[in-house]
Coordinates of C-alpha atoms and ligand atoms in Angstrom, one line a residue:
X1 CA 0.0 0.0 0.0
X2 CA 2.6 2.2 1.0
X3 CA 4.8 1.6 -2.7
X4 CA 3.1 4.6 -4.7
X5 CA 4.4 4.0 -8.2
X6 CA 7.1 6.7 -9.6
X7 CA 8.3 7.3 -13.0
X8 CA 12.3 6.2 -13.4
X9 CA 14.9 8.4 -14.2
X10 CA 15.0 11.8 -12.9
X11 CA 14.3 12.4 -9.6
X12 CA 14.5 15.8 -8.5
X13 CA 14.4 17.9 -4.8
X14 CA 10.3 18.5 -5.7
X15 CA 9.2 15.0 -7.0
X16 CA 10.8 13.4 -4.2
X17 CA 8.7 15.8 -1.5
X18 CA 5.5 15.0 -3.7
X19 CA 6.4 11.5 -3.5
X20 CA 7.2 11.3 -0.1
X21 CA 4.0 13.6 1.1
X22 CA 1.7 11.0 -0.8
X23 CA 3.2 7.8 0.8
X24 CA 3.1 9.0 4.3
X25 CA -0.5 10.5 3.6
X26 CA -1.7 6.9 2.3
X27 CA 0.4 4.9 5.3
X28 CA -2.0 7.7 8.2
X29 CA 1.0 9.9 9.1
X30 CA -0.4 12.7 10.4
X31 CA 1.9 16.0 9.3
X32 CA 3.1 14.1 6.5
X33 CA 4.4 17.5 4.5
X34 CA 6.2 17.7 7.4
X35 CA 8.1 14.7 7.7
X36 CA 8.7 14.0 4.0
X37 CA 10.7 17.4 4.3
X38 CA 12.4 16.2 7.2
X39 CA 13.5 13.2 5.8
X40 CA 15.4 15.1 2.4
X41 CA 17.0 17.5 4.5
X42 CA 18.4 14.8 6.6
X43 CA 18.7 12.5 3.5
X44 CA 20.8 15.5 1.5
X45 CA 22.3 17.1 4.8
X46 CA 20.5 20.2 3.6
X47 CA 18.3 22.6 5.1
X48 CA 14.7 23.5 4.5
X49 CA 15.7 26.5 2.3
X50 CA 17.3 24.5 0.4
X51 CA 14.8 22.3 -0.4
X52 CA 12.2 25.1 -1.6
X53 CA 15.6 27.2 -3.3
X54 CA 16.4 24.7 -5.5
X55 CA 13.1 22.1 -6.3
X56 CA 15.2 21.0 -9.5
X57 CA 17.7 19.8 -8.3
X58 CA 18.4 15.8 -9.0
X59 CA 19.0 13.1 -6.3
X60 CA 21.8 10.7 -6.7
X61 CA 21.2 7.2 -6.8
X62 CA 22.2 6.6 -3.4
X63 CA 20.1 9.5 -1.9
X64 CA 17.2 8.2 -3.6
X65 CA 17.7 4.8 -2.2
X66 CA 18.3 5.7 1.2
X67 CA 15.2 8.2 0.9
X68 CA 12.9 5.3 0.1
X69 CA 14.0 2.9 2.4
X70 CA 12.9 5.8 5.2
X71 CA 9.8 6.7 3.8
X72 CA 9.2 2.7 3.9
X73 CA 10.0 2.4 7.5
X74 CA 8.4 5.5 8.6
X75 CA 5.1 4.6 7.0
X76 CA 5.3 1.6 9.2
X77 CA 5.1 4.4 12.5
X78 CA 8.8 4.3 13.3
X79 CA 8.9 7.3 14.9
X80 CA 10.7 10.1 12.3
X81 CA 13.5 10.7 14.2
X82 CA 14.7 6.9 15.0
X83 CA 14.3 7.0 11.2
X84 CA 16.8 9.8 10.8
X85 CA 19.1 9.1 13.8
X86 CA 18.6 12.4 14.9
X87 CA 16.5 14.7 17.6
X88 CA 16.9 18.3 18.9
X89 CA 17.2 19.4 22.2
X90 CA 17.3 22.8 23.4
X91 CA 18.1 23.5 19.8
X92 CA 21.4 20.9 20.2
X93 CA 21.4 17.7 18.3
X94 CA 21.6 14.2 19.6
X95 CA 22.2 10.9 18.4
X96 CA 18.7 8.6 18.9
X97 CA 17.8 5.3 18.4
X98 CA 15.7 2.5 19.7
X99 CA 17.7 2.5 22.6
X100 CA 16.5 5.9 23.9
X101 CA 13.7 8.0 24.8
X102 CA 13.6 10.8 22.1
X103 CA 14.0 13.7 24.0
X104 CA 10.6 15.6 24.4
X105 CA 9.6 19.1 24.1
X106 CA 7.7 19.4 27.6
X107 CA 11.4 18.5 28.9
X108 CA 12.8 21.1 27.9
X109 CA 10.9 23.0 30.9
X110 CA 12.9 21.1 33.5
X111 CA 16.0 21.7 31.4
X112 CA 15.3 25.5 31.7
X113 CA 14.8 25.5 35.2
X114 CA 17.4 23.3 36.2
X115 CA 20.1 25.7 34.5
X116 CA 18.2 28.1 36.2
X117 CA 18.5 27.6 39.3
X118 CA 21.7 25.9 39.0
X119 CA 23.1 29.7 37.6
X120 CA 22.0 30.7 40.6
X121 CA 24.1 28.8 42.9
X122 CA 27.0 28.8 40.4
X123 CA 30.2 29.2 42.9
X124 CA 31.6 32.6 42.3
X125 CA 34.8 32.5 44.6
X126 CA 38.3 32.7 43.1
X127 CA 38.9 29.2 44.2
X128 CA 35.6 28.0 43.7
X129 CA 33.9 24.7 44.6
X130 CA 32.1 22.8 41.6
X131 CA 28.3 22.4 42.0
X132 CA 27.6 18.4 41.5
X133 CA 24.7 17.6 40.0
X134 CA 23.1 14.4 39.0
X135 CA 21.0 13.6 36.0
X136 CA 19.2 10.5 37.0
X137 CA 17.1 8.5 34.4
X138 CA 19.6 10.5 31.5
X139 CA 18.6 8.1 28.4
X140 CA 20.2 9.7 25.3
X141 CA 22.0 12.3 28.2
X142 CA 20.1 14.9 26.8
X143 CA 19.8 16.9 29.8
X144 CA 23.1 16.6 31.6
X145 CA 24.8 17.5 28.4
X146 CA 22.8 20.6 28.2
X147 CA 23.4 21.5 31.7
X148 CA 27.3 20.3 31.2
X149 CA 27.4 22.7 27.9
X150 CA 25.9 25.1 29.9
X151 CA 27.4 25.6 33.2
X152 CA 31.0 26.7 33.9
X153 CA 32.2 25.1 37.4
X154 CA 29.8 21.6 37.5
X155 CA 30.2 17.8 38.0
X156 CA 27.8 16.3 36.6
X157 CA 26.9 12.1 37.3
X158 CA 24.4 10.6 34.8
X159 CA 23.1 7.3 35.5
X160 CA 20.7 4.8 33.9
X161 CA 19.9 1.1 34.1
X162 CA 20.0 0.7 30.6
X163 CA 23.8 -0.1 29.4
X164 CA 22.1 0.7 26.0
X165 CA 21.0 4.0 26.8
X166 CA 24.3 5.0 28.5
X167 CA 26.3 4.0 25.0
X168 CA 24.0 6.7 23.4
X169 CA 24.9 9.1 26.1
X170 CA 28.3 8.7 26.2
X171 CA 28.3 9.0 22.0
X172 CA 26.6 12.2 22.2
X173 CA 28.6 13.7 25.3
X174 CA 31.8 13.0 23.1
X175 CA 30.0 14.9 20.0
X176 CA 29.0 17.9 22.4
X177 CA 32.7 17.8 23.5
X178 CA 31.8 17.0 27.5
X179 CA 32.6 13.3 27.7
X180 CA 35.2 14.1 30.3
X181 CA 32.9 16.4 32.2
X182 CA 30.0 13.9 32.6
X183 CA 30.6 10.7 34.9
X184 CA 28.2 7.7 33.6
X185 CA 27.4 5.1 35.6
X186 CA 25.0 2.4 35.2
X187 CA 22.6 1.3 38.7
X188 CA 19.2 2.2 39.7
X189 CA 18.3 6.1 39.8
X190 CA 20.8 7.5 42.6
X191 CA 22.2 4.3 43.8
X192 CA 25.7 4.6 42.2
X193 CA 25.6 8.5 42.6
X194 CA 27.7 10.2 46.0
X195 CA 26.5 11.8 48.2
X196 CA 26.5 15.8 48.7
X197 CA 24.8 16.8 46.0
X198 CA 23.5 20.3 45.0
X199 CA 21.0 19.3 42.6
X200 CA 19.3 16.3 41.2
X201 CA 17.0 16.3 37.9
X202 CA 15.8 13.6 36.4
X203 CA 12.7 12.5 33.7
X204 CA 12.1 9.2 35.2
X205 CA 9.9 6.4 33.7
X206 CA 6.0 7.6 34.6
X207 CA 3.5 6.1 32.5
X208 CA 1.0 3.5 34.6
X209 CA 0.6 0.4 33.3
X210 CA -2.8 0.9 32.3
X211 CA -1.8 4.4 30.4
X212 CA 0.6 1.8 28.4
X213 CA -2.8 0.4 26.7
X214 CA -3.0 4.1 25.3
X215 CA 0.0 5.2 24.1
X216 CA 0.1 5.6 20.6
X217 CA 1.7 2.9 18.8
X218 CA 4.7 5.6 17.4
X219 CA 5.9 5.6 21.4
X220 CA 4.2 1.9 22.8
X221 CA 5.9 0.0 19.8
X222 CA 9.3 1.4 19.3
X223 CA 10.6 3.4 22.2
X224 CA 12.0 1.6 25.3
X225 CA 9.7 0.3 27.6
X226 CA 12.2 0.6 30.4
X227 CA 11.5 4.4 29.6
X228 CA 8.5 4.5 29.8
X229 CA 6.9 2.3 32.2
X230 CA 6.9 3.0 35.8
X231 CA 4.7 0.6 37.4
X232 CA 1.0 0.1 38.5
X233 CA 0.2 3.6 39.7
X234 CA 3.0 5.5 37.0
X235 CA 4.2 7.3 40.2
X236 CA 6.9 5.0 41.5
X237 CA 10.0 5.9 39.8
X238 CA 9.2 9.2 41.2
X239 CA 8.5 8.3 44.6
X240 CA 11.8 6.4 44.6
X241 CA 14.3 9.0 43.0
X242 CA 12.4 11.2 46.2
X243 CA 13.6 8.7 49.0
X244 CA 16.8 8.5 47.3
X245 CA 17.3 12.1 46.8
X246 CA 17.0 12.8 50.4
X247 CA 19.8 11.0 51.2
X248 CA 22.1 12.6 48.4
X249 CA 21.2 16.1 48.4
X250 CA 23.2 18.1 50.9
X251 CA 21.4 20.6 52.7
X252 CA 19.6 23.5 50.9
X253 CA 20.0 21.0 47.4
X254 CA 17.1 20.9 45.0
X255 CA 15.3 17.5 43.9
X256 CA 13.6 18.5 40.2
X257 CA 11.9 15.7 38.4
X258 CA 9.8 15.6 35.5
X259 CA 6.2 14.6 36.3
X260 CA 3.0 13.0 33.7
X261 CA -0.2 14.5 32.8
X262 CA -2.5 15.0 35.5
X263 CA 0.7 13.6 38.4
X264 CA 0.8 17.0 40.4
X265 CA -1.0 16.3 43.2
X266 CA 0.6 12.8 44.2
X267 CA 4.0 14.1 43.5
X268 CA 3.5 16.8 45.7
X269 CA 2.1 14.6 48.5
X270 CA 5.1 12.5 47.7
X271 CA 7.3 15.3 48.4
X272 CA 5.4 16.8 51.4
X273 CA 5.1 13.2 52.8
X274 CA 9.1 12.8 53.1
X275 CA 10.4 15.7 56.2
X276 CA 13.6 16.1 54.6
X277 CA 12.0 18.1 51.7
X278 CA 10.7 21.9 52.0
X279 CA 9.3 25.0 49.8
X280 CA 7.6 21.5 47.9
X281 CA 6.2 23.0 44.6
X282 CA 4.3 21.6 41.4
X283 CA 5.9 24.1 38.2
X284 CA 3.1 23.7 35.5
X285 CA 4.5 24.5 32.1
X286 CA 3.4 26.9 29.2
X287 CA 0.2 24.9 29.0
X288 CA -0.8 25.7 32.1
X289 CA -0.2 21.3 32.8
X290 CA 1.6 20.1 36.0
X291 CA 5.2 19.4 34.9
X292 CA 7.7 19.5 37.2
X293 CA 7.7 18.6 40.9
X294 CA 10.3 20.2 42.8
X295 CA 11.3 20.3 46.6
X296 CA 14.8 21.9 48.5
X297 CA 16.6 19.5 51.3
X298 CA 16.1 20.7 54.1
Ligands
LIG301 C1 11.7 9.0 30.3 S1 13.3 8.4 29.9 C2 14.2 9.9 30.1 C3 15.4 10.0 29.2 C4 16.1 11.4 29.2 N1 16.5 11.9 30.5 C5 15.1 12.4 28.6 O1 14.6 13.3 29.3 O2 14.9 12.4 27.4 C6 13.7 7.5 31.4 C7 15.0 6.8 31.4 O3 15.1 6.1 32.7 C8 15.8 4.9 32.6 N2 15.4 4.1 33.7 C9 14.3 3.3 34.0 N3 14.4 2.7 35.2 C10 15.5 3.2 35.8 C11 16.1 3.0 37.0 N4 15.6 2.2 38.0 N5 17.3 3.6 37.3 C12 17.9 4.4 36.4 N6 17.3 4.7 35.2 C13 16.2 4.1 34.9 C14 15.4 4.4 31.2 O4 16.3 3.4 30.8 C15 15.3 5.7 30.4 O5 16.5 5.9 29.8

């Protein structure tokens, strides 16, 4: 269904869009204007401009190839940017593949605030002492190479369970030039993490198992269910980074984690439940939606 005839021989910039649109359209992708463009930018290592500049322009064998076999997997529901090996993140790119969570725009709220408030604390003294923060639950290390690329005096320690994930976030750490900085370590959220911390942020798994039924197949059938899945309720992961966290964070450190739709109020009671947390606070993001839960050691 998805092989929509083409004429052979020339191929240029515009029939290959047309081509591409139409495909997707008949396979259900929604946006699939979108995505076709997507696909040739990556496929040419060109931009967008480019693409409406110069519609004439032919496609080599090969880029015609490799264009077709992504259109082919993509109109299966791979999600686009396993198909193109590539995601943004707070406009940087990363390396992403089966093995990781694609980094997802709501994150890039806890991303904001953590640098936020990690600016804030930045040592200033001549001699200074490094902040030490740990990205728990880092998948493709999306967020401590962010905060690494960002901050001046840090130590960051990213952990995952996944030995997959943490070869995807040591690939892109050495692309962003911050391999070095970052300390990976596979174990369970803060387990192989010191203590003394001044921050901890993580996205942890939070999707209930009955939410699992509903994701749409793009996330349910190709991104890691380690990722994803948290438990029964959804809320575990979180409630466990929180116990953790309490025993990590030094006093006056801040515990930010990444919370699901409709979460708020059982994160906060998670928070407000454990004494060693204060000034416990659910951060919605631009949609007005709970996002982030946050609490300071006390
Ligand atoms: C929602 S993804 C977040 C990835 C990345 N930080 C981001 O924001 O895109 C959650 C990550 O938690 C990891 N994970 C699941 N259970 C874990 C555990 N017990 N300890 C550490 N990491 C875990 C998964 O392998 C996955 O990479």
């Amino acid at each position: 269904m998805w092989d929509v005839q083409v004429s052979a021989g020339r191929r240029t910039i515009e029939d290959a869009l047309e081509w591409g649109q139409e495909v997707l359209e008949r396979a259900g992708i929604a946006g699939a204007r979108g995505e076709a463009e997507l696909m040739l930018e990556a496929c040419l290592g060109v931009s967008k401009a480019h693409l409406y500049a110069h519609p004439e322009r032919e496609l080599a064998a090969d880029e015609w190839a490799r264009l077709r076999e992504w259109v082919f997997i993509r109109s299966k529901h791979e999600p686009v940017w396993y198909v193109i090996g590539r995601a943004w993140f707070m406009g940087l790119e990363f390396l992403v593949d089966r093995r990781v969570l694609i980094p997802r725009h709501e994150t890039e709220v806890l991303a904001g605030e953590a640098l936020r408030e990690a600016g804030k604390s930045q040592p200033r003294a001549a001699v200074p002492d490094r902040l030490r923060i740990a990205d728990v639950c880092t998948g493709s290390g999306c967020l401590a190479i962010y905060l690494s690329l960002g901050l001046k005096q840090v130590e960051i320690f990213a952990t995952d369970i996944s030995r997959d994930a943490l070869d995807v976030a040591r690939e892109n750490a050495r692309r962003h030039g911050v391999l070095e900085a970052i300390s990976f370590t596979q174990g369970s959220y803060l387990e192989p993490v010191p203590s003394g911390l001044d921050m901890v942020v993580a996205n942890p798994p939070y999707v209930s198992t009955e939410q699992m039924k509903d994701l749409p197949p793009e996330v349910r059938d190709y991104e890691p269910r380690l990722a994803l899945h948290a438990g029964p309720k959804g809320t575990e992961a979180i409630g466990a980074i929180a116990t953790q966290a309490a025993d990590k964070l030094k006093p006056g450190g801040l515990l930010l984690m990444e919370i699901g739709f409709g979460q708020g109020g059982q994160a906060r009671e998670i928070l407000k439940q454990n004494a060693a947390f204060a000034e416990v606070e659910v951060l919605k993001d631009l949609a007005g939606i709970d996002r982030i839960a946050r609490g300071r050691k006390v």
